Amino acid sequence: MGTIVKDVTFKNDIPKGFLSDTHVSYISTYGKDKDDYEYCMTEYLRLSGIYWGLTTLDLLNNLDKLDKAEIISFVVSCQTDEGGFSPSPRHDCSILYTLSAIQVLCTYDQLDAIDVNKAIKYIASLQNEDGSFCGDVWGEVDTRFSFCAVASLALVGRLWTDCPINTKHCVEFIVSCMNFDGGFGCRPGSETHSGQVYCCVGALSILHELHHIDADLLGWWLCERQLPSGGLNGRPEKLPDVCYSWWVLSSLAVIGKMHWIDQESLKSFIIASQDPETGGIADRPGDMVDPFHTLFGVAGLSLMGQTNLKKINPVFCMPQYVIDRLAINVEILTI
Amino acid sequence: MWNYRKKCFANSEKPKSEIEAMLNSELTFIESCLRNNPKSYGCWHQRCFVLLKLKTPDWKRELQLCNLFLQFDDRNFHCWDYRRFVCSHSNHPLKDEIDYTNKLIESNFSNYSSWHYRSKLLPEVYPDSSVGNKIAERKLLEELELVQNAFFTDPNDQSAWFYHKWLLGRGHPMQSILSLHVSRFPSTLTCTLRKPIKEEDCQQALVRVNGTVISGKWKPHSSACYMNTWTFTPHEKIGTGLISVSCQVDGVETQITMEIDDNEALCCAKNTIETFCESSSDAKLLVLEEELNSCRELNELEPDNKWVVLTLVFLMKAIDPIRFFSEMKELLKSLCIIDSKRSCYYQDLHSKYAVENWIICADLQSRKADLRNKGITRLCHVEFLVGLTHLDLSHNKLKALGSTFLVFPWLQELKADDNEITEIDGLKALPSLITLSLNSNGTILELR
């Protein structure tokens, strides 16, 4: 029997139009109730959650809805003795939350609130001889961590001057993770996955090493993520998910192939995944919303030129004006 | 939580035998967690941690665990990665792993992970002696047959079609010098490479006039990190008379002769079909032609299956892109209808093949290019066209003359009437441009 294409179909009562006000109130009231079950259970990723919420509100031109001082003081409290950041105080630190911390403080233009040098030392200490990066002291290697390292150092201005890591080996390791389909996995030998593609393409873009990529081949694999519903999946034979509107779309933008997908139908998919009652965006139409998918849905819409949103940078997933203020220049392919 | 447990093991002062027992019971605990959530990074990494700490790890059992989890979900990449970890630490024969993927491919449809694994295993177990990371030919031909069986059995399973494209080969181009230009007034030498290089690679380059190395300065054509085109300005002017100039850079070399009365000389590398694809042996070509016929039959049975149509295009390209061009063009047009979401991809693909075929057949030494009426949506391979003085891109579908156009140092005349151009950023640095024609285009945004 033939394979059936895994996809979703829209019901009739899906939202039409971008409900920006509902998303502003969803994010700005999220986490107000510190006893909320979901809030407590997501303590292990709190700092990233703050980055997701903050970036979403800034894109929606409502950053002032959050308590800047409270957030900055929370971020500061997450810096550990090792120099890295934990998702919440008293949790273990890792490179993932170190990047989130830096992203939040850059958006607020308050990097001086933390010990930047210590954070840089922590990141550098996680690089291995083969150029790869561990997530933390326990040694898990993944190309996600290469992106975290490169992006963090670029944001704090230590990638091109006084660079504490071996960028040549970093690039060699990422290239060693390239697969038959032009994409990238977690480690050498790992299967291509859109999230890893975003991380590797992003890191190579920051380092101006995109010529290692076969843009036509990877662009083809990426544009084949689009399903009949208009949504994008993470890899073949998987269901569409709004977060891939970001991982896939931004990767396509960096390699100059955003026009290889049907943007109108992707927009419809993201719009359909909104919840008009609570605000926020879910992974697909009808599901429960969360801040993670809300950010990536809004970010995807921004990348496709949605008018009442700030412009987003496809590599850092941060507002472009912040990247401009930091005078960071990434490589974007145009053909 | 997992870190806390790792800390306990790392800092434990208990006797070794007791730790060994604790580590083994940790494995049982991890397994029960995995059954609940087989996609937890932390959980799988914990298992790696334990296996590396054990004095006598049971790798066979670990492989069995992988078999079990892959039976539940053969797309679980955490499990596949763990399987590769187990194999590398236990020196498990890779041939057995190839057999394992065979089993999975024969019995299941959701095979992308298995084909992916094969793409890593085959070049290692059956390497092609001449080139790195390629499969020995006889194995490659067997593999083509295997994947063909897969997509004929289930033409809607995409994994086989993706894998097949890889087997056709895409020719990772080797470094070469595409063109060398020398002029006496001003004294410069301009070298364009197939693969871009950095400033530090240029420092090793050598320029010789009549056999003698001359000194000078290299400059790229823009401020990008990597560039294809570099200009060398010698410290002493290039003299008169018949001279031979050679340039050696990034492991490749070419040479040009300059006549007595010439101020300028240009030599362009000869291009063939092999410039843009992997050369195939007669045996492989025979297999590909048979596959082409079989796919044509499949296309008649399933005319709306875009994978078949696209694979017909890829096969034709691999066999002879010039002979089959008009058919490829029609097939790509039909794909814009069958698979309209990706119509820009198919148009761009067609443009690439059109430009490649033009480059193969063109006399680049004439320095004039007529690319009118080709349905081009993008201009690829500009590095092959650097020496042009005249370029006509009229009656195409270009939307922009972007930064890729910054590479034409000697372009005097550029015509691009009847396109859809709205952006002309690339024109801001064309030093030799005298004539520009952009009639019947979109509304052009300001030149910044």
PDB file of N, CA and C in Angstrom, chain B residues 128 134 146 177 188 191-192 203 224 232 261 274 288 297 322 336 360 363 394 411 416 418-419:
ATOM      1  N   ASP B 128      35.350   4.148  -2.904  1.00  0.00           N
ATOM      2  CA  ASP B 128      35.909   4.308  -4.240  1.00  0.00           C
ATOM      3  C   ASP B 128      37.342   4.736  -4.022  1.00  0.00           C
ATOM      4  N   LYS B 134      33.161   8.431  -1.518  1.00  0.00           N
ATOM      5  CA  LYS B 134      32.329   7.950  -2.602  1.00  0.00           C
ATOM      6  C   LYS B 134      32.280   6.432  -2.538  1.00  0.00           C
ATOM      7  N   LEU B 146      18.663  -1.195  -5.926  1.00  0.00           N
ATOM      8  CA  LEU B 146      17.926  -1.331  -4.674  1.00  0.00           C
ATOM      9  C   LEU B 146      16.949  -0.166  -4.483  1.00  0.00           C
ATOM     10  N   ILE B 177      41.083  27.070 -12.317  1.00  0.00           N
ATOM     11  CA  ILE B 177      41.076  28.475 -12.719  1.00  0.00           C
ATOM     12  C   ILE B 177      40.125  28.602 -13.894  1.00  0.00           C
ATOM     13  N   THR B 188      47.839  44.683 -14.760  1.00  0.00           N
ATOM     14  CA  THR B 188      47.138  43.856 -13.774  1.00  0.00           C
ATOM     15  C   THR B 188      46.985  42.440 -14.299  1.00  0.00           C
ATOM     16  N   CYS B 191      42.525  36.820 -11.861  1.00  0.00           N
ATOM     17  CA  CYS B 191      42.353  35.375 -11.859  1.00  0.00           C
ATOM     18  C   CYS B 191      41.010  35.034 -11.226  1.00  0.00           C
ATOM     19  N   THR B 192      40.195  34.233 -11.909  1.00  0.00           N
ATOM     20  CA  THR B 192      38.904  33.818 -11.332  1.00  0.00           C
ATOM     21  C   THR B 192      38.919  32.325 -11.091  1.00  0.00           C
ATOM     22  N   GLN B 203      48.035  34.732  -0.464  1.00  0.00           N
ATOM     23  CA  GLN B 203      49.429  35.079  -0.158  1.00  0.00           C
ATOM     24  C   GLN B 203      50.384  34.031  -0.709  1.00  0.00           C
ATOM     25  N   ALA B 224      33.987  40.693   0.732  1.00  0.00           N
ATOM     26  CA  ALA B 224      33.516  39.440   1.328  1.00  0.00           C
ATOM     27  C   ALA B 224      34.702  38.650   1.872  1.00  0.00           C
ATOM     28  N   PHE B 232      45.774  40.953  -9.279  1.00  0.00           N
ATOM     29  CA  PHE B 232      47.160  41.086  -8.845  1.00  0.00           C
ATOM     30  C   PHE B 232      47.765  42.309  -9.535  1.00  0.00           C
ATOM     31  N   ASP B 261      51.491  42.972 -29.956  1.00  0.00           N
ATOM     32  CA  ASP B 261      50.723  44.216 -30.047  1.00  0.00           C
ATOM     33  C   ASP B 261      49.544  44.281 -29.097  1.00  0.00           C
ATOM     34  N   GLU B 274      30.953  17.678 -18.204  1.00  0.00           N
ATOM     35  CA  GLU B 274      31.544  17.292 -16.923  1.00  0.00           C
ATOM     36  C   GLU B 274      31.870  18.478 -16.014  1.00  0.00           C
ATOM     37  N   LEU B 288      21.719   4.063 -15.958  1.00  0.00           N
ATOM     38  CA  LEU B 288      20.896   5.271 -15.879  1.00  0.00           C
ATOM     39  C   LEU B 288      19.899   5.335 -17.039  1.00  0.00           C
ATOM     40  N   GLU B 297       7.969   4.790 -17.836  1.00  0.00           N
ATOM     41  CA  GLU B 297       6.797   3.903 -17.722  1.00  0.00           C
ATOM     42  C   GLU B 297       6.015   4.233 -16.469  1.00  0.00           C
ATOM     43  N   ILE B 322      22.385  18.270 -22.414  1.00  0.00           N
ATOM     44  CA  ILE B 322      22.211  19.008 -23.664  1.00  0.00           C
ATOM     45  C   ILE B 322      21.244  18.271 -24.575  1.00  0.00           C
ATOM     46  N   CYS B 336       5.644  22.820 -12.313  1.00  0.00           N
ATOM     47  CA  CYS B 336       5.098  24.070 -11.756  1.00  0.00           C
ATOM     48  C   CYS B 336       3.591  23.969 -11.579  1.00  0.00           C
ATOM     49  N   ILE B 360      28.513  25.677 -21.461  1.00  0.00           N
ATOM     50  CA  ILE B 360      29.205  24.545 -22.089  1.00  0.00           C
ATOM     51  C   ILE B 360      29.424  24.816 -23.572  1.00  0.00           C
ATOM     52  N   ASP B 363      31.391  30.378 -26.660  1.00  0.00           N
ATOM     53  CA  ASP B 363      32.782  30.767 -26.903  1.00  0.00           C
ATOM     54  C   ASP B 363      33.060  31.961 -25.980  1.00  0.00           C
ATOM     55  N   SER B 394      18.053  40.140 -22.059  1.00  0.00           N
ATOM     56  CA  SER B 394      16.685  40.598 -22.357  1.00  0.00           C
ATOM     57  C   SER B 394      15.732  39.430 -22.520  1.00  0.00           C
ATOM     58  N   LEU B 411      32.680  44.758 -18.033  1.00  0.00           N
ATOM     59  CA  LEU B 411      31.396  44.787 -18.721  1.00  0.00           C
ATOM     60  C   LEU B 411      31.100  46.204 -19.218  1.00  0.00           C
ATOM     61  N   ALA B 416      19.057  44.333 -20.345  1.00  0.00           N
ATOM     62  CA  ALA B 416      18.156  43.427 -19.630  1.00  0.00           C
ATOM     63  C   ALA B 416      16.723  43.912 -19.788  1.00  0.00           C
ATOM     64  N   ASP B 418      12.762  43.854 -20.828  1.00  0.00           N
ATOM     65  CA  ASP B 418      11.697  42.862 -20.735  1.00  0.00           C
ATOM     66  C   ASP B 418      12.005  41.750 -19.726  1.00  0.00           C
ATOM     67  N   ASN B 419      12.249  42.184 -18.490  1.00  0.00           N
ATOM     68  CA  ASN B 419      12.370  41.255 -17.364  1.00  0.00           C
ATOM     69  C   ASN B 419      11.390  41.735 -16.295  1.00  0.00           C
TER      70      ASN B 419
END
